[in-house]
Coordinates of C-alpha atoms (C1' of nucleotides) in Angstrom, one line a residue:
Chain A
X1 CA 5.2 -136.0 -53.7
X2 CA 4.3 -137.2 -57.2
X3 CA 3.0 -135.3 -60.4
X4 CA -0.6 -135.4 -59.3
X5 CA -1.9 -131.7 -58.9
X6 CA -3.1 -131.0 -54.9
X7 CA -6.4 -131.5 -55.5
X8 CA -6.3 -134.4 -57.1
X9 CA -4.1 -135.9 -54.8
X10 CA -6.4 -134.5 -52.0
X11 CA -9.5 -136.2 -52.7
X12 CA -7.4 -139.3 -53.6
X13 CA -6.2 -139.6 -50.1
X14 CA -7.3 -141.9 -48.0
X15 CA -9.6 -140.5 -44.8
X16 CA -7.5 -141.1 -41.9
X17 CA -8.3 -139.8 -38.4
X18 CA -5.3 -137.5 -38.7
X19 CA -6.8 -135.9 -41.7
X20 CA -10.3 -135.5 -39.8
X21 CA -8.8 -133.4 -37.3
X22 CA -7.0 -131.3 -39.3
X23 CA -9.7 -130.6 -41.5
X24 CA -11.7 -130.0 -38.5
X25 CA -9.2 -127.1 -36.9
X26 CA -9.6 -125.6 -40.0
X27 CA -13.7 -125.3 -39.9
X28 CA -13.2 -124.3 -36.2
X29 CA -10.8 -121.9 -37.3
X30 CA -12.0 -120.0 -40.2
X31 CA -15.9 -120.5 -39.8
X32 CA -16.4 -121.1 -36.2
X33 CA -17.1 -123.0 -33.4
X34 CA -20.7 -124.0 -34.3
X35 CA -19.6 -124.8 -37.7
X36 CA -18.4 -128.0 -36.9
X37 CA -20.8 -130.4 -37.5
X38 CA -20.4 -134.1 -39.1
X39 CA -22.0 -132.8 -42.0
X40 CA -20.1 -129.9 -42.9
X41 CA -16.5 -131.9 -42.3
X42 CA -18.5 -134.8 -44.8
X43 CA -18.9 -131.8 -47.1
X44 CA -15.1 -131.1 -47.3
X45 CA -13.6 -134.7 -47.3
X46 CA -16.3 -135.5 -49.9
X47 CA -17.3 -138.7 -47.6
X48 CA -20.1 -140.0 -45.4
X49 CA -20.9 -139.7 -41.5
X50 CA -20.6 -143.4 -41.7
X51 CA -16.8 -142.4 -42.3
X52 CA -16.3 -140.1 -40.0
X53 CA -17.1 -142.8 -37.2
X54 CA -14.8 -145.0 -37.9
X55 CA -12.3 -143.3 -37.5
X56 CA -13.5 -141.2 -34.6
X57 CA -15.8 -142.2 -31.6
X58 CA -18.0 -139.3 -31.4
X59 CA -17.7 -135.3 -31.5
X60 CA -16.4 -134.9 -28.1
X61 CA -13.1 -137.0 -29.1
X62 CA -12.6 -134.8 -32.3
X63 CA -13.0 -131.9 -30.4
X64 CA -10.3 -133.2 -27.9
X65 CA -8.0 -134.1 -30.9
X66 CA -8.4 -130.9 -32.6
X67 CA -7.8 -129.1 -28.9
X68 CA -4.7 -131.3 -28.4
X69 CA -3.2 -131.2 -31.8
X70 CA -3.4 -127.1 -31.6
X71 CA -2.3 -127.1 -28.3
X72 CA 0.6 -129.2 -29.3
X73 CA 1.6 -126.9 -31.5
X74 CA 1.3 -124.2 -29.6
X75 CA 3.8 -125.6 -27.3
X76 CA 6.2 -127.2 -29.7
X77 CA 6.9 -124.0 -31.7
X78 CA 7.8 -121.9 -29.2
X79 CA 11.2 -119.9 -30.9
X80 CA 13.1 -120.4 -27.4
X81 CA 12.8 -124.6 -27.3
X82 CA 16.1 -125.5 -26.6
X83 CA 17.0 -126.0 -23.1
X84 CA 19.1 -123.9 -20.9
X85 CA 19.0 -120.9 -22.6
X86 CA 16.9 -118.8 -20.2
X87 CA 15.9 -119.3 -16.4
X88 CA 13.5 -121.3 -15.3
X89 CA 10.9 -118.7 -14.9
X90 CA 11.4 -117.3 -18.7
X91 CA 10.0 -120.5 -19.5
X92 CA 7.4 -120.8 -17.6
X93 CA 6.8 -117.4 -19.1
X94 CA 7.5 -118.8 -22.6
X95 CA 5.2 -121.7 -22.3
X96 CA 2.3 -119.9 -21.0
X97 CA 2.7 -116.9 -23.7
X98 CA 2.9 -119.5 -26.1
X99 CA -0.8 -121.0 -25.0
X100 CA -2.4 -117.1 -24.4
X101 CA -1.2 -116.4 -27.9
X102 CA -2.7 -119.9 -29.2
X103 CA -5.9 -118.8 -27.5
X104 CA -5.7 -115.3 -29.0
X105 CA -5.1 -116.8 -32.2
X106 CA -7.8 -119.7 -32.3
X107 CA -10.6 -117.9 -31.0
X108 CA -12.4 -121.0 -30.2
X109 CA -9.7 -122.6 -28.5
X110 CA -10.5 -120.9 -24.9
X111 CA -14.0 -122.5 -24.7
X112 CA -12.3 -126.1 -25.4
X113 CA -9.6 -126.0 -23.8
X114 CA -11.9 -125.3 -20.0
X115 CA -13.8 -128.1 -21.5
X116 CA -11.3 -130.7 -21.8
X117 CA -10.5 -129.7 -18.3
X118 CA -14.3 -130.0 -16.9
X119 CA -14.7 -133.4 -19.5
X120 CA -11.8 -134.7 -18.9
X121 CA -9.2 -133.6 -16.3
X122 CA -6.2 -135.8 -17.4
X123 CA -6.5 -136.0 -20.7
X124 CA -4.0 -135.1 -22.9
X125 CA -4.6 -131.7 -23.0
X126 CA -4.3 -130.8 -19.3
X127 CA -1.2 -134.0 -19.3
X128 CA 0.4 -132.1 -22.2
X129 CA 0.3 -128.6 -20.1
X130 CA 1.5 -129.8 -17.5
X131 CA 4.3 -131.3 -18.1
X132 CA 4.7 -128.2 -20.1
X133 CA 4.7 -125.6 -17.1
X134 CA 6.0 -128.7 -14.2
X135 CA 9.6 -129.1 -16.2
X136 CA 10.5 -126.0 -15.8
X137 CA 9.2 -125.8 -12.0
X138 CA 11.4 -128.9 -11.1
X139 CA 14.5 -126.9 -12.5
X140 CA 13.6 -124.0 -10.5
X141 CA 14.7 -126.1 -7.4
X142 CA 12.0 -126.3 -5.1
X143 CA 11.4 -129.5 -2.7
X144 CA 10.0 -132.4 -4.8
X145 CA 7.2 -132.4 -2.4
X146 CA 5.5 -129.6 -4.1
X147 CA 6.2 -130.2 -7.4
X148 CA 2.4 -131.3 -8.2
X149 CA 0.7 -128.1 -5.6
X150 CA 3.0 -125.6 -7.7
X151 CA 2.0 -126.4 -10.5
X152 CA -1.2 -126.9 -10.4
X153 CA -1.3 -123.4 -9.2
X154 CA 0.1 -121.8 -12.3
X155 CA -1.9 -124.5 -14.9
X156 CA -5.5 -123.9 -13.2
X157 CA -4.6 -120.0 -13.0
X158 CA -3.1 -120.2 -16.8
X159 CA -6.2 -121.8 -17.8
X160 CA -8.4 -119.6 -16.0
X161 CA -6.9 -116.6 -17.6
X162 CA -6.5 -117.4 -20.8
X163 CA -10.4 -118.6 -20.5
X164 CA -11.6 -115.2 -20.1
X165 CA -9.2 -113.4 -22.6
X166 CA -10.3 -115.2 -25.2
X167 CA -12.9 -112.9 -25.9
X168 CA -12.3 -109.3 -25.2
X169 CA -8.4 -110.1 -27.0
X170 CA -10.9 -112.3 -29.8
X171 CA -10.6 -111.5 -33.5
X172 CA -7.6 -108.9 -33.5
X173 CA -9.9 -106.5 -34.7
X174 CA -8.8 -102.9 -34.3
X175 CA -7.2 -101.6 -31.7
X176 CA -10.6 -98.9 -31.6
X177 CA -12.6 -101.8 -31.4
X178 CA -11.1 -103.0 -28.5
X179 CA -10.8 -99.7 -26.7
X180 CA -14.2 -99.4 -27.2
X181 CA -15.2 -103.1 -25.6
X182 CA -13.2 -101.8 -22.7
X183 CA -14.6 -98.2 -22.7
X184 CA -18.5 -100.2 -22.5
X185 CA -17.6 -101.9 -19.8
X186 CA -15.9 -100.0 -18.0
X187 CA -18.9 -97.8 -18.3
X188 CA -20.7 -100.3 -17.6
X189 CA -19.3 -100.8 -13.9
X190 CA -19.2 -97.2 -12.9
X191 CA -23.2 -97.3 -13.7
X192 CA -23.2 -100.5 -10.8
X193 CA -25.1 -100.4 -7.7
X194 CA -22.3 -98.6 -5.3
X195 CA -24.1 -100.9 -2.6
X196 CA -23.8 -104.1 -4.5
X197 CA -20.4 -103.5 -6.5
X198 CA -18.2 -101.3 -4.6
X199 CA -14.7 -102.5 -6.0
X200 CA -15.9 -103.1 -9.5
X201 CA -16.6 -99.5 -9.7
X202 CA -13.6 -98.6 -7.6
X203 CA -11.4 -100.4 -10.3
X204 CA -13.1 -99.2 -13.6
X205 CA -10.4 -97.0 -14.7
X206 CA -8.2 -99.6 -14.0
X207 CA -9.9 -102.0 -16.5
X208 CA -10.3 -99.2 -19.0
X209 CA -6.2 -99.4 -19.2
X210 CA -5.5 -102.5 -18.7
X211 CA -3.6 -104.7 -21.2
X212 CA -4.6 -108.2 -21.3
X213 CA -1.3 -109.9 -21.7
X214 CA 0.7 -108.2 -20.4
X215 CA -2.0 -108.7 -16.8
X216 CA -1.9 -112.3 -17.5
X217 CA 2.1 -112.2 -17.3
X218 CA 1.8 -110.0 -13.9
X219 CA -0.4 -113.4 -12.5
X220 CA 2.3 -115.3 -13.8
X221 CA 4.7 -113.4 -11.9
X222 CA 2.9 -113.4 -8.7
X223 CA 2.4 -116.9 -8.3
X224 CA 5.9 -117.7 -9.0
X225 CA 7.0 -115.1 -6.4
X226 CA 4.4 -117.5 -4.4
X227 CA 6.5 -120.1 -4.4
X228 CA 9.8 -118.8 -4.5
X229 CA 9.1 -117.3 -1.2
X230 CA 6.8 -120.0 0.3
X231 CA 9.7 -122.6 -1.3
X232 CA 13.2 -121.0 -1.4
X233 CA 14.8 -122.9 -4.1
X234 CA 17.3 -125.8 -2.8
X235 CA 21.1 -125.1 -2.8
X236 CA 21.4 -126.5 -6.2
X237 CA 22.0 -130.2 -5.0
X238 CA 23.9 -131.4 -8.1
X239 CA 22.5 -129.2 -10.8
X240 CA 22.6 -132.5 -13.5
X241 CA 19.9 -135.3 -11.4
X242 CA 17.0 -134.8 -13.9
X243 CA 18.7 -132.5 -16.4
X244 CA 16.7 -131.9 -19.1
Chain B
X1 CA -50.6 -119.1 1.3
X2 CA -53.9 -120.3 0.7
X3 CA -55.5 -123.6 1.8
X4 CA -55.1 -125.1 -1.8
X5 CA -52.5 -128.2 -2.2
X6 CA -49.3 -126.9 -3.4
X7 CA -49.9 -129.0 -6.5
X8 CA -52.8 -127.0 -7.4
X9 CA -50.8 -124.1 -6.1
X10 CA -47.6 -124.8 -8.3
X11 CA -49.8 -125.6 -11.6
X12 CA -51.9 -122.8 -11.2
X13 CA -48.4 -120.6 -10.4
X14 CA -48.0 -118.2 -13.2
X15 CA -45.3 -119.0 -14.9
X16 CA -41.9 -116.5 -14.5
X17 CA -38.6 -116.0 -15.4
X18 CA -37.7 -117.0 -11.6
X19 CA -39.7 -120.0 -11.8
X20 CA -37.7 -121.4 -15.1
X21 CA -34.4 -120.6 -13.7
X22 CA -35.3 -122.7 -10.4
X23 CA -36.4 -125.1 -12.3
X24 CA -33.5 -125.6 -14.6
X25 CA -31.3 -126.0 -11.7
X26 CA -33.3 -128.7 -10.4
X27 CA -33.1 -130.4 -13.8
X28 CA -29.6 -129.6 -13.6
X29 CA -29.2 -131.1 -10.0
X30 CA -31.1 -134.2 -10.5
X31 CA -30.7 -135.2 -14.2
X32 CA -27.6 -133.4 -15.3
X33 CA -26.4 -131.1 -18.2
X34 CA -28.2 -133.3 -20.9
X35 CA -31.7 -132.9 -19.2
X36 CA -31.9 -129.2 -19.3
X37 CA -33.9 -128.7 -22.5
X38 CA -36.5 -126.9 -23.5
X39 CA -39.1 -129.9 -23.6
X40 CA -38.0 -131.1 -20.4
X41 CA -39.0 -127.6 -19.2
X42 CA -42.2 -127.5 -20.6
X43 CA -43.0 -131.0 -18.9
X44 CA -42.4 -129.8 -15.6
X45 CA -44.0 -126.4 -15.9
X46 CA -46.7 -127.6 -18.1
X47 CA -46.1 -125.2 -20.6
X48 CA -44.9 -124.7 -24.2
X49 CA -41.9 -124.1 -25.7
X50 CA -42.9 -120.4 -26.4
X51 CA -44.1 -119.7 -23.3
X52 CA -40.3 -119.9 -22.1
X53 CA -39.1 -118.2 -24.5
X54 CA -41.8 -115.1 -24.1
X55 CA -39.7 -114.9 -20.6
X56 CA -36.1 -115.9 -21.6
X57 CA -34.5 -115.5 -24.5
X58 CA -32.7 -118.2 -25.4
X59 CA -30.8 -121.4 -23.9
X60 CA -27.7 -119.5 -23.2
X61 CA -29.2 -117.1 -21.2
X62 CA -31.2 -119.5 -19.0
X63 CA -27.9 -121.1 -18.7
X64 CA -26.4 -118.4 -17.4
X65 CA -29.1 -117.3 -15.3
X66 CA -28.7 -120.7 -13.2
X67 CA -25.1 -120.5 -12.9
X68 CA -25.5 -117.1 -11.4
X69 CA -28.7 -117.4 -9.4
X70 CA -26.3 -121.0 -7.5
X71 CA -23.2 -119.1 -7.3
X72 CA -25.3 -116.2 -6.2
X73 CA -26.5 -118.4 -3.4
X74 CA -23.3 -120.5 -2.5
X75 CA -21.6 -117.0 -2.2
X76 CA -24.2 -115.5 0.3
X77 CA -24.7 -118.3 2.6
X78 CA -21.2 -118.1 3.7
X79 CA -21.7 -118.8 7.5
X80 CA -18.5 -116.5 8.2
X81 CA -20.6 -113.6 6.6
X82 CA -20.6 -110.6 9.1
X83 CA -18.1 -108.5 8.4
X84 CA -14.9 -108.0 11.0
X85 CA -14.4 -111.2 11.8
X86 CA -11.2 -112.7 10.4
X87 CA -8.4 -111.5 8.5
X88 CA -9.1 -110.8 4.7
X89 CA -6.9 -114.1 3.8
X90 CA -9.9 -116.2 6.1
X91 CA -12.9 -114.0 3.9
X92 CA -10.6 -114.7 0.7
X93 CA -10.3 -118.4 1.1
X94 CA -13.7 -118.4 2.6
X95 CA -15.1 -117.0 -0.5
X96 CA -13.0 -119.5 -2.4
X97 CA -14.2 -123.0 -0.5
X98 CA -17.5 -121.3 -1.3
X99 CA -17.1 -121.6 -5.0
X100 CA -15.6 -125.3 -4.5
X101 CA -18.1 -126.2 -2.8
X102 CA -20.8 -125.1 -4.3
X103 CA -19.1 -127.1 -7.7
X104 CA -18.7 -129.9 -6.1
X105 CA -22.5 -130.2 -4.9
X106 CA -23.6 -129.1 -8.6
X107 CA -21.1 -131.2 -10.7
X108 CA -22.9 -129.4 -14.0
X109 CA -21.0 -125.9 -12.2
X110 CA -17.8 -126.3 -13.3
X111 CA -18.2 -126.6 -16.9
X112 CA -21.1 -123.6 -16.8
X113 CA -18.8 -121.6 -14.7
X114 CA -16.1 -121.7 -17.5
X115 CA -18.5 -121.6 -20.3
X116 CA -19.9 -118.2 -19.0
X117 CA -16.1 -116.9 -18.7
X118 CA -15.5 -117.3 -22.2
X119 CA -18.6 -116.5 -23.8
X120 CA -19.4 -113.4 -21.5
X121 CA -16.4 -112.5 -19.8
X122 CA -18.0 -109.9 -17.5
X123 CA -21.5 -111.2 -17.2
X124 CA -23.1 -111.2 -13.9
X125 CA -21.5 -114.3 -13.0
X126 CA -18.0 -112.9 -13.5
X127 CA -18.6 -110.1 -12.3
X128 CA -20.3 -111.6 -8.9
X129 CA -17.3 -113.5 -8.2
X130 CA -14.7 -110.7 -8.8
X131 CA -16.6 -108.3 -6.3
X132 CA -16.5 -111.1 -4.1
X133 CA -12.7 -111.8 -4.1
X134 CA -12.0 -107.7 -4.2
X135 CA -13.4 -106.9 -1.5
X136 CA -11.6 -109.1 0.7
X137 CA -8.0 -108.0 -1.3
X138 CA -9.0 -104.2 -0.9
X139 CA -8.6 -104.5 3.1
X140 CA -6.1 -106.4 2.1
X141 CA -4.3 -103.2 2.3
X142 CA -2.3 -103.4 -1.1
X143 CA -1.7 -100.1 -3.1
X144 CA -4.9 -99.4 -5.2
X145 CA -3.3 -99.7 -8.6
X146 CA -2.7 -103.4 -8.0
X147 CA -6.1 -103.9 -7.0
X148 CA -7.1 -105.0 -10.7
X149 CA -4.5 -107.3 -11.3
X150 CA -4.4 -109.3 -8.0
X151 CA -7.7 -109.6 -8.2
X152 CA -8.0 -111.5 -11.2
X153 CA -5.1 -113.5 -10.3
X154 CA -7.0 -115.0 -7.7
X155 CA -10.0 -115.6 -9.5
X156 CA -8.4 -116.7 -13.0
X157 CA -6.7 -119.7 -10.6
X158 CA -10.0 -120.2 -9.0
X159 CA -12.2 -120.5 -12.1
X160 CA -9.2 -123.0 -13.4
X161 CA -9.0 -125.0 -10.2
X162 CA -12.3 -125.5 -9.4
X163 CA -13.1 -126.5 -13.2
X164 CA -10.3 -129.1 -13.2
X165 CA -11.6 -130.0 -9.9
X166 CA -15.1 -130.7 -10.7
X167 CA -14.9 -134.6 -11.6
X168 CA -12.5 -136.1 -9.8
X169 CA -14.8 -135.0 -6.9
X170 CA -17.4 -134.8 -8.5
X171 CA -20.7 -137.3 -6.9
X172 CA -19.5 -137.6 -3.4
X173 CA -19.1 -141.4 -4.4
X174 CA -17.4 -143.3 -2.0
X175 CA -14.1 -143.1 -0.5
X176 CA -12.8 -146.3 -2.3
X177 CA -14.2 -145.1 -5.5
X178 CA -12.6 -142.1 -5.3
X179 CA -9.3 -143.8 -4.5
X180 CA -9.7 -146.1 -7.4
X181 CA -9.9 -143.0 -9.9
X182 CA -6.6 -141.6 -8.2
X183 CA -5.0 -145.0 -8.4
X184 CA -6.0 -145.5 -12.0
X185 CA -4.8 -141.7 -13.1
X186 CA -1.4 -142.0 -11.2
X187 CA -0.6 -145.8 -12.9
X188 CA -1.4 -144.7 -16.1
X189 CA 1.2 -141.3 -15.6
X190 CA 3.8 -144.3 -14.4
X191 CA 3.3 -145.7 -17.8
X192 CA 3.6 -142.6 -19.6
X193 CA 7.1 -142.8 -21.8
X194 CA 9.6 -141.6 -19.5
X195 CA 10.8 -139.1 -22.8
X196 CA 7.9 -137.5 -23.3
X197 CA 6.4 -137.3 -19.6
X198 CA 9.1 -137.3 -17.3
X199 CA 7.3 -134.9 -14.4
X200 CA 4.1 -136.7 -14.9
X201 CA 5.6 -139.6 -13.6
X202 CA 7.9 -138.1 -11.3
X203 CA 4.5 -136.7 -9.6
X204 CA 2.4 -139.6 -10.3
X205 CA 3.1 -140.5 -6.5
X206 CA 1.7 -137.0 -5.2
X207 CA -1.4 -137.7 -7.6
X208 CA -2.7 -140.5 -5.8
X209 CA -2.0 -138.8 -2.3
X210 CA -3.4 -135.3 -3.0
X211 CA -6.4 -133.8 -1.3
X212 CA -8.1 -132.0 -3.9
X213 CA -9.6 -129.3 -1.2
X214 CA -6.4 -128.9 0.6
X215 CA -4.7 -128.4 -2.4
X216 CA -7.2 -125.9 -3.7
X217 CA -6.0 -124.0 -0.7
X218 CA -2.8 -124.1 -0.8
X219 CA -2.8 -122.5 -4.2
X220 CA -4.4 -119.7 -3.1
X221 CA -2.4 -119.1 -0.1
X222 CA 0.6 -119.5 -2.7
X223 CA -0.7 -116.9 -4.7
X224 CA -1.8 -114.4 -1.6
X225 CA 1.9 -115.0 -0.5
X226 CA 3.2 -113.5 -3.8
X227 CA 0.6 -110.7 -3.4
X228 CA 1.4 -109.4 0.2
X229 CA 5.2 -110.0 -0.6
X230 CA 5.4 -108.4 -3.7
X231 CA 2.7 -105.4 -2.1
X232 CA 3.1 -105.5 1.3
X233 CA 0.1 -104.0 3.0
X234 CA 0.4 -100.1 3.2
X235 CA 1.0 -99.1 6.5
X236 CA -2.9 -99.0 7.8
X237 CA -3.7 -95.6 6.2
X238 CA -6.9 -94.8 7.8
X239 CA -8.7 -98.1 8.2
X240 CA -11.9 -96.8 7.6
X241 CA -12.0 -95.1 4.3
X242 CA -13.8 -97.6 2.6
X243 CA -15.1 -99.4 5.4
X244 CA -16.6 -103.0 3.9
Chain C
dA1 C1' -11.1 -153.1 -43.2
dC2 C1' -13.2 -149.2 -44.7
dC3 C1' -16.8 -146.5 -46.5
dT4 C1' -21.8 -145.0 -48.1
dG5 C1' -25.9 -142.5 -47.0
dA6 C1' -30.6 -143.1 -45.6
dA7 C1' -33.0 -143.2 -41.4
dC8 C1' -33.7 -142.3 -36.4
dA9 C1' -34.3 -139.8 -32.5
dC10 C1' -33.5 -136.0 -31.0
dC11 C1' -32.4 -130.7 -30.6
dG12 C1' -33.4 -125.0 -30.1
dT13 C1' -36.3 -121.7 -32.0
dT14 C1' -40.1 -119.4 -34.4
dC15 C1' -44.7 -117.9 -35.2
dA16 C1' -49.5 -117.9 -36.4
dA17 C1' -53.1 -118.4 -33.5
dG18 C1' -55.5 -118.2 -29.3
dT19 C1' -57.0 -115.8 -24.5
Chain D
dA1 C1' -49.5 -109.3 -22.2
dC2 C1' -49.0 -113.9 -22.0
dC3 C1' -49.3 -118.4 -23.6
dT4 C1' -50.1 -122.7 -27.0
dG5 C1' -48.1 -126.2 -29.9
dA6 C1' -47.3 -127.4 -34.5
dA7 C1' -43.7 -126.7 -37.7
dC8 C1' -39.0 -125.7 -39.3
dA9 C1' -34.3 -126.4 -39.8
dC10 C1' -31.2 -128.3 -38.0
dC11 C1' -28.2 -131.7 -35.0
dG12 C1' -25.2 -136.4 -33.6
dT13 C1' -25.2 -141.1 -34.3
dT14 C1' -26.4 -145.7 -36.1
dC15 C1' -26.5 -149.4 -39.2
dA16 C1' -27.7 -152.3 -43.1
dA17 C1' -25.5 -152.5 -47.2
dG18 C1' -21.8 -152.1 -50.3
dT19 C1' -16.5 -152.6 -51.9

DNA sequence: ACCTGAACACCGTTCAAGT
DNA sequence: ACCTGAACACCGTTCAAGT
């Protein structure tokens, strides 16, 4: 904004809790979860811990800001945003792409965001998702009464899935690299106990093939056949009550 | 065994991998996430700190060892465990409660359970509870290429429920406290701004009335509707082939 | 009000040394 | 082979002291 140079200008800024989490998405992203400490974010905003806690309360809270502000993000770029453009169903489908991408992208975000749910089941990240995923739910016209069972349904299985991609999906890597993870496993299974594991072995090959997002949007698609079938939409009872 | 005092008996015990696992759940059980450390160990086995690590090797791994020897055990002592006795929907949801409940009686659970699913997204623990649910969706009757991907449906929503779940329930507590935590969570989505949250409060009402278990179940019968309707059962082909 | 940074009370893990 | 326990290299958090 002025003539300073970006550096300058950076270390002349004041600390604000803002700039804490931002600086702390970026340790998490390029260095990794463990490299998050109050002394390495000290190190980059050229402050003390002392600092630090003033602004925030402890690591937990930071870790829920940085979660939040990515998830955010996540959510509030989505190309599709404005309303009434697809069906109800592509956006539930856009909004949960939109976190298993964020998840795929920020490798560390999988652990933290089953945290936040374990730590703190309302927060704002599980408040933010939801709302998220029950908008386009209401529109899809089932009885009020279920509005909160739905989904919860598709959040807790969104969550759940996106929890275990993180991983194997990880650091892009190469697409040998991940043939490989799923060629070890896979393995792996077949090599089970046939009295113990029966269906993991049964459904090695299947794993061997399978493509991680595009499984994740087969769930998605199941459990909103769920409730289209458990909870026929209404006959449209004026199509402008809650509009959007 | 022997006449001696189990005191004698348990110090004299030599020490084992088994031993440190059962011990961390106790310290888990009793004092909670925060109590499980290495010294904490050492007190109670009257050991050192390299003595556990000669027989595990490292915090994570005792970690997951817990989580899968309690989910181990909540899974097996299933009443409802002979085989042929209800549909595969009652051995499903059966298997399901069985996770829930076994979270709710080890409030440290939920967060372990999604901890292992990111950082080893087919340990033992994973892969314990997906041979659990596929078995159940095998006699199911749906076509084997689908096995895979309803599978981990159901257990991506379970993982996500039952972590989400975990607090709210958490120590039985009391009925009134319990209420007071659903009161408190439904007035602060009333106050929510109306443009930012509008389905948070529209649902704030079912918030406060929900039964956590009930609703639990309901999601997976949503998502075991979308299964059987979008595979319906094939028509009984030989109902023995892989027996159980 | 906002920040400094030394100090405190812990951690997990290692490893020479013992038996 | 199995165990001891001091030592190491870290943590998050606090708090008197500064501006």
């Amino acid at each position: 904004m002025a003539t300073r140079t970006r550096q300058s200008q950076r270390r002349r800024q004041v600390l604000t809790r803002e700039r804490i989490v931002e600086t702390a998405v970026e340790l998490l992203d390029t260095v990794g979860k463990d490299a998050l400490t109050v002394r390495a974010l000290t190190g980059r905003l050229a402050t003390g811990s002392g600092a630090i806690y003033w602004h925030i309360g402890n690591m937990d809270e930071l870790l829920e800001a940085a979660t939040d502000a990515v998830v955010a993000d996540a959510l509030a770029t989505r190309p599709t945003r404005p309303a009434g453009a697809g069906s109800p169903q592509d956006e539930i489908r856009a909004v949960a792409l939109g976190l298993f991408d964020a998840v795929t992208e920020h490798p560390w975000l999988a652990a933290q965001l089953a945290a936040q749910l374990t730590r703190n089941p309302w927060g704002p990240v599980t408040l933010r998702i939801f709302e998220n995923i029950g908008r386009p739910v209401r529109t899809l016209g089932v009885p009020q009464g279920v509005w909160f069972t739905t989904t919860s349904t598709l959040v807790h299985y969104i969550l759940g899935a996106t929890a275990q991609t993180s991983q194997s999906t990880g650091v892009p890597s190469s697409e040998a690299e991940r043939a490989e993870f799923l060629g070890t496993a896979s393995r792996a299974w077949q090599d089970l106990d046939p009295d113990d594991y029966p269906f993991m072995r049964a459904i090695a090959d299947q794993m061997r093939e399978h493509d991680d997002r595009e499984q994740f949007l087969t769930g998605i698609d199941l459990i909103l056949t769920g409730i289209t079938t458990l909870h026929p939409p209404e006959p449209a009872r004026r199509s402008g009550e809650g509009g959007l």
